[in-house]
XYZ file of C-alpha atoms in Angstrom:
389
model
C -20.252 3.953 22.849
C -21.175 4.608 19.127
C -23.657 1.738 17.263
C -23.276 1.620 13.702
C -26.307 0.503 11.511
C -25.074 -2.803 9.495
C -28.150 -1.855 7.112
C -26.255 1.548 6.542
C -22.705 0.158 6.427
C -23.384 -1.949 3.598
C -25.488 0.748 1.667
C -22.351 2.897 1.785
C -20.106 0.138 0.789
C -22.337 -1.209 -1.841
C -22.220 2.845 -3.315
C -18.607 3.148 -3.251
C -18.263 0.212 -4.864
C -20.606 1.104 -7.715
C -18.446 4.194 -8.297
C -15.508 3.242 -10.329
C -12.165 4.423 -9.554
C -9.566 2.769 -11.372
C -6.356 3.800 -10.823
C -5.341 5.757 -14.170
C -1.278 5.018 -14.197
C -2.424 1.830 -14.088
C -4.487 1.831 -16.421
C -4.262 4.686 -18.604
C -7.038 6.104 -19.819
C -9.209 4.772 -16.573
C -11.750 6.813 -14.459
C -9.472 7.666 -11.929
C -10.132 8.708 -8.624
C -12.083 12.151 -8.581
C -15.843 11.076 -8.662
C -15.516 8.878 -5.439
C -13.651 11.634 -3.998
C -16.510 13.992 -4.222
C -19.192 11.305 -3.808
C -16.784 11.032 -0.159
C -16.853 14.343 0.303
C -20.450 15.423 -0.460
C -21.596 12.822 1.640
C -19.169 14.000 4.721
C -20.400 17.919 4.121
C -24.006 17.330 4.821
C -23.301 16.143 8.562
C -22.570 19.433 10.736
C -19.094 18.700 12.413
C -17.165 17.689 9.785
C -14.677 19.546 8.409
C -14.014 18.362 4.373
C -11.685 19.649 2.050
C -10.144 18.195 -1.549
C -6.647 17.728 -1.207
C -4.430 18.211 -4.759
C -2.285 15.202 -4.680
C -1.037 15.784 -7.827
C -2.178 15.352 -11.712
C -5.579 17.197 -10.551
C -6.228 13.798 -8.353
C -7.748 14.845 -5.140
C -7.546 13.234 -1.620
C -10.132 13.851 0.793
C -9.293 14.649 3.953
C -11.845 14.963 6.742
C -12.031 16.513 10.413
C -14.411 15.836 13.130
C -13.640 16.315 16.989
C -12.017 19.689 18.537
C -11.397 17.903 22.306
C -7.841 19.062 24.530
C -6.995 15.403 23.521
C -4.786 13.918 20.850
C -5.369 13.395 17.402
C -5.731 9.750 15.306
C -4.770 10.173 11.856
C -6.883 7.234 9.810
C -5.666 6.088 6.132
C -7.509 4.576 3.240
C -6.974 4.822 -0.362
C -10.079 5.126 -2.385
C -8.423 3.961 -5.717
C -8.396 0.559 -6.910
C -6.784 -1.824 -9.424
C -8.266 -2.718 -12.871
C -11.200 -4.901 -13.687
C -10.578 -7.252 -17.273
C -12.486 -10.373 -17.179
C -14.708 -9.457 -14.073
C -18.434 -9.527 -15.444
C -19.971 -6.675 -13.381
C -17.556 -5.106 -11.399
C -19.260 -1.797 -10.356
C -22.511 -3.655 -9.651
C -22.512 -4.693 -6.021
C -23.963 -8.348 -4.959
C -24.621 -9.019 -1.568
C -24.594 -12.980 -0.454
C -23.975 -14.999 2.303
C -23.346 -12.551 4.338
C -20.348 -11.018 1.464
C -20.288 -7.557 -0.598
C -19.096 -8.624 -4.517
C -17.612 -5.838 -6.109
C -14.468 -4.325 -6.839
C -13.095 -2.494 -4.114
C -15.422 -4.217 -1.391
C -11.931 -5.685 -0.016
C -9.573 -3.463 -1.625
C -10.302 -1.098 0.850
C -13.897 0.826 0.474
C -14.914 -1.417 3.275
C -12.567 0.499 5.698
C -13.588 3.791 3.268
C -16.968 2.935 4.511
C -16.241 2.727 8.282
C -14.667 5.714 8.000
C -17.287 7.250 6.724
C -19.818 5.981 9.522
C -17.108 6.830 12.243
C -16.958 10.548 11.135
C -20.999 11.359 10.687
C -21.745 9.259 14.307
C -18.693 10.958 16.066
C -20.094 14.436 14.345
C -23.892 13.487 15.557
C -22.980 12.567 19.351
C -20.717 15.388 20.158
C -18.081 16.500 23.141
C -15.379 13.951 21.010
C -12.386 14.356 23.271
C -9.778 14.884 20.729
C -9.894 14.524 16.843
C -9.997 12.225 14.410
C -8.658 12.723 10.974
C -8.994 10.890 8.219
C -7.624 10.494 4.908
C -9.368 9.035 2.101
C -6.026 9.187 -0.339
C -5.676 8.444 -4.280
C -3.106 5.688 -6.181
C -1.781 3.917 -2.996
C -2.568 0.663 -6.348
C 0.901 2.540 -8.036
C 2.595 5.333 -6.404
C 0.876 6.422 -3.383
C 1.259 10.001 -4.319
C -2.010 10.324 -1.718
C -0.587 9.276 0.986
C 3.004 10.923 -0.031
C 0.603 14.208 -0.718
C -0.793 14.038 3.872
C 2.905 13.014 4.924
C 4.272 16.754 3.048
C 1.390 18.945 5.251
C 1.517 16.399 8.110
C 2.204 19.488 9.983
C -1.319 20.868 9.837
C -2.470 18.046 11.842
C -0.035 16.651 14.211
C -1.577 13.587 14.469
C -0.400 11.455 17.734
C -0.556 8.272 15.771
C -2.200 6.839 12.759
C -3.859 3.813 11.942
C -4.012 2.562 7.737
C -6.675 0.701 7.597
C -6.229 -2.174 5.028
C -7.121 -5.678 5.559
C -5.947 -7.424 8.103
C -8.720 -9.741 9.080
C -8.393 -7.893 12.678
C -5.816 -8.329 13.554
C -2.953 -5.868 14.092
C -0.084 -6.137 11.237
C 3.247 -4.095 12.603
C 5.232 -4.505 9.873
C 5.734 -5.071 6.504
C 8.745 -5.477 3.329
C 9.651 -2.860 1.174
C 10.906 -2.889 -1.993
C 13.549 -1.575 -4.396
C 13.377 -1.384 -8.210
C 16.521 -0.969 -10.580
C 17.520 -1.199 -13.887
C 20.940 -3.181 -15.246
C 21.835 -2.541 -18.903
C 24.791 -4.266 -20.199
C 26.207 -3.339 -23.474
C 27.497 -5.128 -26.529
C 28.811 -4.146 -29.914
C 25.988 -4.495 -33.086
C 27.535 -6.441 -35.290
C 26.425 -8.665 -38.870
C 25.870 -12.186 -37.319
C 28.095 -13.423 -39.388
C 30.809 -11.023 -38.293
C 31.815 -13.265 -34.487
C 34.890 -11.147 -34.467
C 33.239 -7.890 -34.186
C 29.926 -8.748 -32.119
C 29.633 -8.663 -28.955
C 26.557 -9.895 -27.538
C 24.750 -8.092 -25.077
C 22.091 -10.670 -24.567
C 24.415 -13.154 -23.496
C 26.793 -10.648 -20.792
C 22.776 -10.409 -19.417
C 22.867 -14.049 -18.785
C 25.784 -13.985 -16.769
C 24.200 -11.638 -14.516
C 20.819 -13.358 -14.073
C 23.105 -16.398 -13.443
C 24.691 -14.469 -10.300
C 21.387 -13.217 -9.394
C 19.439 -15.963 -9.294
C 22.297 -17.729 -6.742
C 22.072 -14.330 -4.974
C 17.835 -14.875 -4.675
C 18.808 -18.374 -3.540
C 21.004 -16.757 -0.649
C 18.841 -13.923 0.384
C 15.941 -16.328 0.884
C 18.140 -18.628 3.784
C 19.201 -15.495 5.396
C 17.715 -15.398 9.106
C 13.725 -14.180 8.814
C 12.445 -11.789 9.800
C 9.653 -12.672 12.798
C 6.719 -11.063 11.075
C 7.223 -10.737 7.493
C 10.119 -13.744 6.428
C 13.634 -12.879 4.429
C 14.095 -10.574 1.781
C 13.458 -11.707 -1.882
C 14.715 -10.577 -5.564
C 13.120 -11.397 -8.572
C 14.174 -10.221 -12.252
C 10.628 -8.553 -13.840
C 11.206 -7.544 -17.296
C 13.750 -7.909 -20.020
C 14.381 -6.645 -23.683
C 17.011 -7.058 -26.191
C 18.321 -7.138 -29.282
C 17.032 -5.438 -32.665
C 17.016 -7.890 -34.876
C 17.589 -11.810 -35.487
C 20.290 -11.316 -37.707
C 22.949 -9.241 -35.783
C 24.593 -9.312 -32.318
C 22.187 -7.788 -29.488
C 23.946 -3.779 -28.771
C 21.834 -3.837 -25.372
C 19.982 -6.156 -22.795
C 18.088 -4.156 -20.461
C 16.544 -6.376 -17.065
C 14.524 -5.331 -14.347
C 13.839 -6.255 -11.077
C 12.993 -5.938 -7.884
C 14.299 -6.519 -4.341
C 11.724 -7.018 -1.630
C 13.110 -5.475 1.651
C 12.677 -6.050 5.443
C 13.472 -4.586 8.498
C 16.753 -3.032 9.103
C 17.946 -2.860 5.394
C 18.106 0.053 3.550
C 18.331 0.691 -0.483
C 22.562 1.537 0.306
C 23.008 -2.016 1.163
C 20.727 -3.054 -2.135
C 23.087 -1.076 -4.490
C 25.980 -2.587 -3.335
C 24.936 -6.300 -3.552
C 24.047 -5.545 -7.750
C 26.969 -3.174 -8.149
C 29.584 -6.098 -6.433
C 27.833 -8.381 -9.198
C 28.810 -6.445 -11.756
C 31.782 -5.340 -10.806
C 32.500 -8.835 -10.146
C 31.733 -9.582 -14.013
C 33.857 -6.760 -15.614
C 36.821 -7.724 -13.659
C 36.882 -11.228 -14.994
C 35.698 -10.101 -18.937
C 37.358 -6.739 -20.280
C 33.888 -6.645 -22.783
C 31.508 -7.116 -20.311
C 30.189 -3.737 -19.568
C 27.078 -3.277 -17.527
C 25.359 0.103 -15.994
C 23.024 0.207 -12.708
C 20.394 2.387 -12.295
C 18.668 2.216 -9.084
C 14.566 3.284 -9.242
C 11.796 3.314 -6.422
C 12.336 3.104 -2.691
C 9.437 1.967 -0.937
C 11.076 1.765 2.696
C 9.935 -1.540 4.862
C 7.698 -0.935 8.325
C 7.961 -1.827 11.699
C 6.363 -0.538 14.606
C 7.282 -1.866 18.301
C 5.286 -4.547 19.783
C 4.506 -2.741 22.731
C 3.604 0.787 20.468
C 0.812 2.457 22.553
C -1.219 2.634 19.510
C -0.845 -1.599 19.270
C -1.908 -1.879 22.409
C -5.262 0.038 22.865
C -6.499 -1.442 19.415
C -5.739 -4.691 21.141
C -6.650 -4.134 24.187
C -10.306 -2.535 22.377
C -10.553 -5.847 20.603
C -10.257 -8.036 23.348
C -13.041 -6.357 25.557
C -15.238 -6.074 22.397
C -14.626 -9.552 20.399
C -14.164 -11.851 22.953
C -10.068 -12.031 22.055
C -6.907 -10.136 21.754
C -5.889 -9.932 18.144
C -2.359 -11.544 16.849
C 0.188 -9.313 15.817
C 0.911 -9.791 11.835
C 3.295 -8.722 9.651
C 2.166 -8.006 5.986
C 4.331 -9.518 2.678
C 3.306 -6.515 0.175
C 4.198 -2.818 0.654
C 1.725 -0.367 2.532
C 1.208 3.794 2.874
C 1.728 2.372 6.302
C 5.504 2.958 5.035
C 5.292 6.720 4.361
C 3.364 7.754 7.568
C 6.099 6.406 9.812
C 8.711 7.956 7.437
C 6.705 10.918 8.463
C 7.251 10.298 12.521
C 3.614 9.466 13.071
C 3.570 6.064 14.707
C 1.773 3.689 12.786
C -0.195 0.471 12.664
C -2.337 -1.430 10.789
C -5.848 -2.494 11.582
C -8.643 -3.821 8.786
C -11.447 -5.708 7.786
C -11.587 -9.253 6.279
C -12.473 -10.156 2.369
C -10.789 -12.043 -0.484
C -10.314 -11.543 -3.941
C -8.025 -7.869 -3.682
C -6.481 -7.826 -7.437
C -8.829 -11.174 -8.137
C -11.890 -11.542 -10.744
C -13.766 -12.026 -7.187
C -13.335 -9.682 -4.967
C -16.087 -9.355 -1.801
C -15.913 -7.861 1.471
C -17.254 -9.903 5.165
C -19.920 -7.943 6.055
C -20.406 -9.486 9.841
C -16.657 -8.924 10.290
C -16.949 -5.567 8.569
C -19.720 -4.335 11.396
C -17.004 -5.548 13.928
C -14.152 -3.442 12.717
C -16.104 -0.468 13.233
C -16.681 -1.283 16.680
C -13.799 -1.584 17.483
C -12.484 1.264 15.279
C -15.128 3.709 17.292
C -13.676 2.120 20.525
C -10.348 2.307 19.811
C -10.422 6.562 18.518
C -12.397 7.431 21.949
C -9.795 5.251 23.840
C -6.697 7.285 21.611
C -7.738 10.522 21.772
C -9.399 10.590 25.234
C -6.068 10.630 26.758
C -4.782 14.814 26.294
C -0.562 13.578 26.673
């Protein structure tokens, strides 16, 4: 059994928090992930037996792929992201502080605590030797925006052929087996520009969009009344951004509405497209002056793995033995990279430590739970990889 040095784990997390890694797509001009990727890679290369590479995920943004173990057993992929959201309003986001069993700082909870655990796990496995299978740890960029990091991993998934994967987002030591997806879409209504006094010629694109919004609100209310998914609840919909018009004294020629539809396992983007298109077709049938177009944008699929999936059961069994209780099965409201790994054919579950304040002004990681998480993750790695089936 691997014994983790809690002080070293805390120090490693503090080092990671002290390195800014704000996602540059969320905050143009931000540092990005290169510095922290190079730190992780350099640290891991100091331990013989860990194979480390920097994988270009696009735009010069590097994933760190670290592999340890060469036994005949199975391969387990671990996934954690190294980017963070911004720090506006935070007093000292990159000056980690330990107080009352918590480490404070940007990224401490989301999700550099799990990254620190992955680093120590790789080092301890390499030092111990004789690992029964193989661990492929992926420290990925861009989870907070478009997930180009895990997409790059999935494009090369055949290189590693993982038998299962664990995404190490925070779950408070429960096992998350489902989360929602989302679909972004843009609706544009067209009017006819005219001077405000020429009501005979003007067609108001904003007023027409108002009809669309009324219909979307009705759809939103209907969605939340649908049968709830056991772990993630009902689907939902909201209007996110709107713009239109060109000046106060003119009929608006165009109005653009951007919307987000949250999907649950079993729903598809084709279904969402049909819902939106039906609204526009119906409004056009009621008014010959109504003109609107629908453009579908980014799609992220919902995720679900069976309750009795082997990787789920192994995590729960190891946690029960080490912690004295069996983790609950839960679901997540947000989207995670687990959907990409699952979509690439890898049985995937979500298991991680605890903290608070992801994306908030005060963020912290619970150090006792982080240490417990490390112990369970190590036991899970050995238990899963020792089976060569």
